[in-house]
Amino acid sequence: MAINTADNKRMDGYERREQIISVAMRLFEKGFSEVSIGEIADAAGVGRPLIHHYFGTKRDLYLEVVRRLSHIPAVVPAGIRGDSLDDRIEASIARYLTVAWRHRNIWVSTIAIDSGSSSDDVGRIMREADQLAVSRMLDALAIRGDGPKEQKLAVHMLAYGALAKLASRLWLKEQSLTRDEVQLLLTSTLRTIVVDVAGLG
């Protein structure tokens, strides 16, 4: 559905840019090749030159959408509260799964990207997102410091991130796991990594 052009006129540059990204995020769920700049412009209620002004090409806009979605795991733990490590783990994973479900179509496409074999730009975005997700998750779990245990835990968390992506795909796309099963798998594995493997928590 197109955005009201009268509302558009009252937007500043930042708001208009965010609006375009929001529309593109929704439309790209159909697939990159199935969406044109013209379709995005029409749905956002702006002219195509404005999209080119803010983002350049359709691929550049798509990369920005990938960046936003790939950073979801990093944003999700923000503001997590809990009296115990178990509470914080449970709440973090529950919020992650809720956001993944909300954006499930394009999220499945995003987590399928192999950061080691994809294009330089996409691979870089995914690697940055993985590192940021680890940092934010450790903050959410109230695990801080840069000692040997914390550094090793950060490496373990990168491997855990790969498990979280695969489990999400098995739930959202393959439907061979339920949400409850994914929640149990990710929470129990994360607790084992933090407590038993890293010796923290």
PDB file of C-alpha atoms in Angstrom:
ATOM      1  CA  MET A   1       0.000   0.000   0.000  1.00  0.00           C
ATOM      2  CA  ALA A   2       1.384   3.408  -0.980  1.00  0.00           C
ATOM      3  CA  ILE A   3       2.277   6.000   1.629  1.00  0.00           C
ATOM      4  CA  ASN A   4       0.144   9.154   1.727  1.00  0.00           C
ATOM      5  CA  THR A   5       2.067  11.813  -0.184  1.00  0.00           C
ATOM      6  CA  ALA A   6       0.739  14.579   2.075  1.00  0.00           C
ATOM      7  CA  ASP A   7       2.387  12.844   5.023  1.00  0.00           C
ATOM      8  CA  ASN A   8       5.526  12.454   2.924  1.00  0.00           C
ATOM      9  CA  LYS A   9       5.866  16.197   2.486  1.00  0.00           C
ATOM     10  CA  ARG A  10       6.118  16.646   6.251  1.00  0.00           C
ATOM     11  CA  MET A  11       8.985  14.158   6.597  1.00  0.00           C
ATOM     12  CA  ASP A  12      12.566  15.277   7.061  1.00  0.00           C
ATOM     13  CA  GLY A  13      15.415  13.514   5.286  1.00  0.00           C
ATOM     14  CA  TYR A  14      16.017  10.945   8.015  1.00  0.00           C
ATOM     15  CA  GLU A  15      12.347  10.019   8.316  1.00  0.00           C
ATOM     16  CA  ARG A  16      11.969   9.689   4.566  1.00  0.00           C
ATOM     17  CA  ARG A  17      15.048   7.462   4.345  1.00  0.00           C
ATOM     18  CA  GLU A  18      13.749   5.231   7.142  1.00  0.00           C
ATOM     19  CA  GLN A  19      10.365   5.057   5.448  1.00  0.00           C
ATOM     20  CA  ILE A  20      11.958   3.862   2.203  1.00  0.00           C
ATOM     21  CA  ILE A  21      13.932   1.204   4.086  1.00  0.00           C
ATOM     22  CA  SER A  22      10.774  -0.005   5.837  1.00  0.00           C
ATOM     23  CA  VAL A  23       8.925  -0.319   2.538  1.00  0.00           C
ATOM     24  CA  ALA A  24      11.885  -2.027   0.858  1.00  0.00           C
ATOM     25  CA  MET A  25      12.202  -4.493   3.732  1.00  0.00           C
ATOM     26  CA  ARG A  26       8.604  -5.553   3.204  1.00  0.00           C
ATOM     27  CA  LEU A  27       8.797  -5.749  -0.591  1.00  0.00           C
ATOM     28  CA  PHE A  28      12.125  -7.598  -0.711  1.00  0.00           C
ATOM     29  CA  GLU A  29      10.423 -10.481   1.071  1.00  0.00           C
ATOM     30  CA  LYS A  30       9.229 -11.419  -2.427  1.00  0.00           C
ATOM     31  CA  GLY A  31      12.851 -11.768  -3.536  1.00  0.00           C
ATOM     32  CA  PHE A  32      15.445  -9.327  -4.850  1.00  0.00           C
ATOM     33  CA  SER A  33      14.754  -9.987  -8.533  1.00  0.00           C
ATOM     34  CA  GLU A  34      10.979  -9.689  -8.046  1.00  0.00           C
ATOM     35  CA  VAL A  35      11.112  -6.062  -6.914  1.00  0.00           C
ATOM     36  CA  SER A  36      11.914  -2.933  -8.915  1.00  0.00           C
ATOM     37  CA  ILE A  37      13.010   0.501  -7.757  1.00  0.00           C
ATOM     38  CA  GLY A  38       9.809   1.835  -9.307  1.00  0.00           C
ATOM     39  CA  GLU A  39       7.674  -0.492  -7.189  1.00  0.00           C
ATOM     40  CA  ILE A  40       9.507   0.575  -4.028  1.00  0.00           C
ATOM     41  CA  ALA A  41       9.124   4.236  -4.969  1.00  0.00           C
ATOM     42  CA  ASP A  42       5.410   3.862  -5.635  1.00  0.00           C
ATOM     43  CA  ALA A  43       4.810   2.016  -2.367  1.00  0.00           C
ATOM     44  CA  ALA A  44       6.784   4.638  -0.444  1.00  0.00           C
ATOM     45  CA  GLY A  45       5.064   7.528  -2.219  1.00  0.00           C
ATOM     46  CA  VAL A  46       8.328   9.020  -3.481  1.00  0.00           C
ATOM     47  CA  GLY A  47      10.009   9.438  -6.852  1.00  0.00           C
ATOM     48  CA  ARG A  48      12.662   7.038  -8.063  1.00  0.00           C
ATOM     49  CA  PRO A  49      15.331   9.786  -8.110  1.00  0.00           C
ATOM     50  CA  LEU A  50      14.933  10.188  -4.358  1.00  0.00           C
ATOM     51  CA  ILE A  51      15.699   6.505  -3.778  1.00  0.00           C
ATOM     52  CA  HIS A  52      18.781   6.811  -5.970  1.00  0.00           C
ATOM     53  CA  HIS A  53      19.758   9.936  -4.029  1.00  0.00           C
ATOM     54  CA  TYR A  54      19.623   8.174  -0.662  1.00  0.00           C
ATOM     55  CA  PHE A  55      20.817   4.692  -1.615  1.00  0.00           C
ATOM     56  CA  GLY A  56      22.261   4.613  -5.121  1.00  0.00           C
ATOM     57  CA  THR A  57      21.251   1.389  -6.841  1.00  0.00           C
ATOM     58  CA  LYS A  58      18.657  -1.242  -5.983  1.00  0.00           C
ATOM     59  CA  ARG A  59      21.506  -3.482  -4.818  1.00  0.00           C
ATOM     60  CA  ASP A  60      22.751  -0.761  -2.461  1.00  0.00           C
ATOM     61  CA  LEU A  61      19.264  -0.460  -0.984  1.00  0.00           C
ATOM     62  CA  TYR A  62      19.070  -4.236  -0.642  1.00  0.00           C
ATOM     63  CA  LEU A  63      22.435  -4.272   1.155  1.00  0.00           C
ATOM     64  CA  GLU A  64      21.084  -1.729   3.634  1.00  0.00           C
ATOM     65  CA  VAL A  65      18.054  -3.949   4.244  1.00  0.00           C
ATOM     66  CA  VAL A  66      20.373  -6.944   4.749  1.00  0.00           C
ATOM     67  CA  ARG A  67      22.432  -4.881   7.183  1.00  0.00           C
ATOM     68  CA  ARG A  68      19.358  -3.959   9.226  1.00  0.00           C
ATOM     69  CA  LEU A  69      18.043  -7.509   9.366  1.00  0.00           C
ATOM     70  CA  SER A  70      21.419  -9.111   9.991  1.00  0.00           C
ATOM     71  CA  HIS A  71      21.772  -6.836  13.013  1.00  0.00           C
ATOM     72  CA  ILE A  72      18.495  -8.069  14.522  1.00  0.00           C
ATOM     73  CA  PRO A  73      20.275 -10.601  16.785  1.00  0.00           C
ATOM     74  CA  ALA A  74      22.435  -7.749  18.083  1.00  0.00           C
ATOM     75  CA  VAL A  75      19.493  -5.454  18.785  1.00  0.00           C
ATOM     76  CA  VAL A  76      17.225  -8.071  20.339  1.00  0.00           C
ATOM     77  CA  PRO A  77      19.019  -8.461  23.717  1.00  0.00           C
ATOM     78  CA  ALA A  78      19.002  -4.693  24.398  1.00  0.00           C
ATOM     79  CA  GLY A  79      17.115  -3.895  27.579  1.00  0.00           C
ATOM     80  CA  ILE A  80      16.849  -7.512  28.729  1.00  0.00           C
ATOM     81  CA  ARG A  81      16.400  -7.727  32.491  1.00  0.00           C
ATOM     82  CA  GLY A  82      16.414 -10.661  34.820  1.00  0.00           C
ATOM     83  CA  ASP A  83      17.453 -11.612  38.321  1.00  0.00           C
ATOM     84  CA  SER A  84      19.446 -14.624  37.195  1.00  0.00           C
ATOM     85  CA  LEU A  85      21.502 -15.803  34.257  1.00  0.00           C
ATOM     86  CA  ASP A  86      18.778 -18.305  33.352  1.00  0.00           C
ATOM     87  CA  ASP A  87      16.165 -15.529  33.296  1.00  0.00           C
ATOM     88  CA  ARG A  88      18.287 -13.367  30.997  1.00  0.00           C
ATOM     89  CA  ILE A  89      19.043 -16.239  28.628  1.00  0.00           C
ATOM     90  CA  GLU A  90      15.377 -17.226  28.430  1.00  0.00           C
ATOM     91  CA  ALA A  91      14.236 -13.646  27.781  1.00  0.00           C
ATOM     92  CA  SER A  92      16.938 -12.963  25.173  1.00  0.00           C
ATOM     93  CA  ILE A  93      16.134 -16.068  23.127  1.00  0.00           C
ATOM     94  CA  ALA A  94      12.381 -15.505  23.379  1.00  0.00           C
ATOM     95  CA  ARG A  95      12.744 -11.979  22.015  1.00  0.00           C
ATOM     96  CA  TYR A  96      15.083 -13.159  19.251  1.00  0.00           C
ATOM     97  CA  LEU A  97      12.520 -15.733  18.087  1.00  0.00           C
ATOM     98  CA  THR A  98       9.680 -13.208  18.209  1.00  0.00           C
ATOM     99  CA  VAL A  99      11.555 -10.783  15.946  1.00  0.00           C
ATOM    100  CA  ALA A 100      12.667 -13.594  13.616  1.00  0.00           C
ATOM    101  CA  TRP A 101       9.027 -14.676  13.229  1.00  0.00           C
ATOM    102  CA  ARG A 102       7.863 -11.117  12.546  1.00  0.00           C
ATOM    103  CA  HIS A 103      10.321 -10.804   9.624  1.00  0.00           C
ATOM    104  CA  ARG A 104      10.423 -14.505   8.771  1.00  0.00           C
ATOM    105  CA  ASN A 105      10.417 -14.356   4.958  1.00  0.00           C
ATOM    106  CA  ILE A 106      13.353 -12.044   4.434  1.00  0.00           C
ATOM    107  CA  TRP A 107      14.994 -13.264   7.648  1.00  0.00           C
ATOM    108  CA  VAL A 108      15.232 -16.777   6.209  1.00  0.00           C
ATOM    109  CA  SER A 109      16.950 -15.352   3.135  1.00  0.00           C
ATOM    110  CA  THR A 110      19.328 -13.314   5.262  1.00  0.00           C
ATOM    111  CA  ILE A 111      20.428 -16.122   7.581  1.00  0.00           C
ATOM    112  CA  ALA A 112      21.014 -18.354   4.562  1.00  0.00           C
ATOM    113  CA  ILE A 113      23.832 -16.060   3.457  1.00  0.00           C
ATOM    114  CA  ASP A 114      27.273 -17.607   3.964  1.00  0.00           C
ATOM    115  CA  SER A 115      29.558 -14.784   5.087  1.00  0.00           C
ATOM    116  CA  GLY A 116      32.568 -16.668   3.780  1.00  0.00           C
ATOM    117  CA  SER A 117      31.323 -17.367   0.268  1.00  0.00           C
ATOM    118  CA  SER A 118      28.998 -14.448  -0.515  1.00  0.00           C
ATOM    119  CA  SER A 119      29.990 -11.190  -2.186  1.00  0.00           C
ATOM    120  CA  ASP A 120      32.518  -8.988  -0.397  1.00  0.00           C
ATOM    121  CA  ASP A 121      29.903  -6.432   0.634  1.00  0.00           C
ATOM    122  CA  VAL A 122      27.340  -8.901   1.938  1.00  0.00           C
ATOM    123  CA  GLY A 123      29.995 -11.072   3.584  1.00  0.00           C
ATOM    124  CA  ARG A 124      31.441  -8.065   5.391  1.00  0.00           C
ATOM    125  CA  ILE A 125      27.990  -7.024   6.605  1.00  0.00           C
ATOM    126  CA  MET A 126      27.284 -10.510   7.931  1.00  0.00           C
ATOM    127  CA  ARG A 127      30.646 -10.781   9.720  1.00  0.00           C
ATOM    128  CA  GLU A 128      30.167  -7.377  11.330  1.00  0.00           C
ATOM    129  CA  ALA A 129      26.675  -8.399  12.403  1.00  0.00           C
ATOM    130  CA  ASP A 130      27.943 -11.665  13.924  1.00  0.00           C
ATOM    131  CA  GLN A 131      30.546  -9.814  16.000  1.00  0.00           C
ATOM    132  CA  LEU A 132      28.021  -7.204  17.104  1.00  0.00           C
ATOM    133  CA  ALA A 133      25.509  -9.893  18.060  1.00  0.00           C
ATOM    134  CA  VAL A 134      28.094 -11.555  20.297  1.00  0.00           C
ATOM    135  CA  SER A 135      28.931  -8.268  21.995  1.00  0.00           C
ATOM    136  CA  ARG A 136      25.282  -7.387  22.615  1.00  0.00           C
ATOM    137  CA  MET A 137      24.422 -10.869  23.874  1.00  0.00           C
ATOM    138  CA  LEU A 138      27.279 -10.797  26.377  1.00  0.00           C
ATOM    139  CA  ASP A 139      26.027  -7.400  27.566  1.00  0.00           C
ATOM    140  CA  ALA A 140      22.504  -8.794  27.913  1.00  0.00           C
ATOM    141  CA  LEU A 141      23.847 -11.665  29.995  1.00  0.00           C
ATOM    142  CA  ALA A 142      25.822  -9.178  32.147  1.00  0.00           C
ATOM    143  CA  ILE A 143      29.102 -10.863  31.212  1.00  0.00           C
ATOM    144  CA  ARG A 144      31.810  -8.229  30.922  1.00  0.00           C
ATOM    145  CA  GLY A 145      35.564  -8.100  30.891  1.00  0.00           C
ATOM    146  CA  ASP A 146      38.318  -9.114  28.487  1.00  0.00           C
ATOM    147  CA  GLY A 147      40.066 -11.853  30.420  1.00  0.00           C
ATOM    148  CA  PRO A 148      40.967 -15.237  28.882  1.00  0.00           C
ATOM    149  CA  LYS A 149      37.599 -16.774  29.789  1.00  0.00           C
ATOM    150  CA  GLU A 150      35.624 -13.889  28.313  1.00  0.00           C
ATOM    151  CA  GLN A 151      37.695 -13.884  25.130  1.00  0.00           C
ATOM    152  CA  LYS A 152      37.231 -17.618  24.667  1.00  0.00           C
ATOM    153  CA  LEU A 153      33.500 -17.268  25.349  1.00  0.00           C
ATOM    154  CA  ALA A 154      33.246 -14.668  22.571  1.00  0.00           C
ATOM    155  CA  VAL A 155      34.696 -17.214  20.121  1.00  0.00           C
ATOM    156  CA  HIS A 156      32.279 -19.878  21.347  1.00  0.00           C
ATOM    157  CA  MET A 157      29.435 -17.423  20.874  1.00  0.00           C
ATOM    158  CA  LEU A 158      30.304 -17.011  17.186  1.00  0.00           C
ATOM    159  CA  ALA A 159      29.825 -20.765  16.777  1.00  0.00           C
ATOM    160  CA  TYR A 160      26.607 -20.527  18.788  1.00  0.00           C
ATOM    161  CA  GLY A 161      25.382 -17.860  16.372  1.00  0.00           C
ATOM    162  CA  ALA A 162      25.708 -20.340  13.513  1.00  0.00           C
ATOM    163  CA  LEU A 163      23.595 -22.816  15.481  1.00  0.00           C
ATOM    164  CA  ALA A 164      20.956 -20.137  16.143  1.00  0.00           C
ATOM    165  CA  LYS A 165      20.707 -19.337  12.418  1.00  0.00           C
ATOM    166  CA  LEU A 166      20.401 -22.988  11.412  1.00  0.00           C
ATOM    167  CA  ALA A 167      17.809 -23.699  14.097  1.00  0.00           C
ATOM    168  CA  SER A 168      15.842 -20.650  12.957  1.00  0.00           C
ATOM    169  CA  ARG A 169      15.846 -21.917   9.363  1.00  0.00           C
ATOM    170  CA  LEU A 170      14.709 -25.387  10.442  1.00  0.00           C
ATOM    171  CA  TRP A 171      11.828 -23.741  12.271  1.00  0.00           C
ATOM    172  CA  LEU A 172      10.850 -20.966   9.868  1.00  0.00           C
ATOM    173  CA  LYS A 173      11.485 -22.646   6.515  1.00  0.00           C
ATOM    174  CA  GLU A 174      11.809 -26.415   6.904  1.00  0.00           C
ATOM    175  CA  GLN A 175       9.271 -26.584   9.740  1.00  0.00           C
ATOM    176  CA  SER A 176      11.114 -29.586  11.140  1.00  0.00           C
ATOM    177  CA  LEU A 177      11.409 -27.861  14.515  1.00  0.00           C
ATOM    178  CA  THR A 178       8.766 -26.001  16.477  1.00  0.00           C
ATOM    179  CA  ARG A 179       9.333 -22.659  18.141  1.00  0.00           C
ATOM    180  CA  ASP A 180       9.256 -24.303  21.561  1.00  0.00           C
ATOM    181  CA  GLU A 181      11.891 -26.813  20.449  1.00  0.00           C
ATOM    182  CA  VAL A 182      14.125 -24.042  19.110  1.00  0.00           C
ATOM    183  CA  GLN A 183      13.666 -22.054  22.319  1.00  0.00           C
ATOM    184  CA  LEU A 184      14.698 -25.081  24.394  1.00  0.00           C
ATOM    185  CA  LEU A 185      17.647 -25.916  22.129  1.00  0.00           C
ATOM    186  CA  LEU A 186      19.050 -22.382  22.101  1.00  0.00           C
ATOM    187  CA  THR A 187      18.524 -21.622  25.783  1.00  0.00           C
ATOM    188  CA  SER A 188      19.967 -24.910  27.040  1.00  0.00           C
ATOM    189  CA  THR A 189      22.936 -24.725  24.644  1.00  0.00           C
ATOM    190  CA  LEU A 190      23.717 -21.119  25.563  1.00  0.00           C
ATOM    191  CA  ARG A 191      23.611 -21.929  29.258  1.00  0.00           C
ATOM    192  CA  THR A 192      25.943 -24.902  28.728  1.00  0.00           C
ATOM    193  CA  ILE A 193      28.406 -22.737  26.801  1.00  0.00           C
ATOM    194  CA  VAL A 194      28.430 -19.980  29.408  1.00  0.00           C
ATOM    195  CA  VAL A 195      28.425 -22.100  32.573  1.00  0.00           C
ATOM    196  CA  ASP A 196      30.004 -25.436  31.713  1.00  0.00           C
ATOM    197  CA  VAL A 197      32.324 -24.605  28.817  1.00  0.00           C
ATOM    198  CA  ALA A 198      33.435 -21.070  29.674  1.00  0.00           C
ATOM    199  CA  GLY A 199      33.056 -21.434  33.441  1.00  0.00           C
ATOM    200  CA  LEU A 200      31.231 -18.128  33.792  1.00  0.00           C
ATOM    201  CA  GLY A 201      27.833 -17.090  35.073  1.00  0.00           C
TER     202      GLY A 201
END
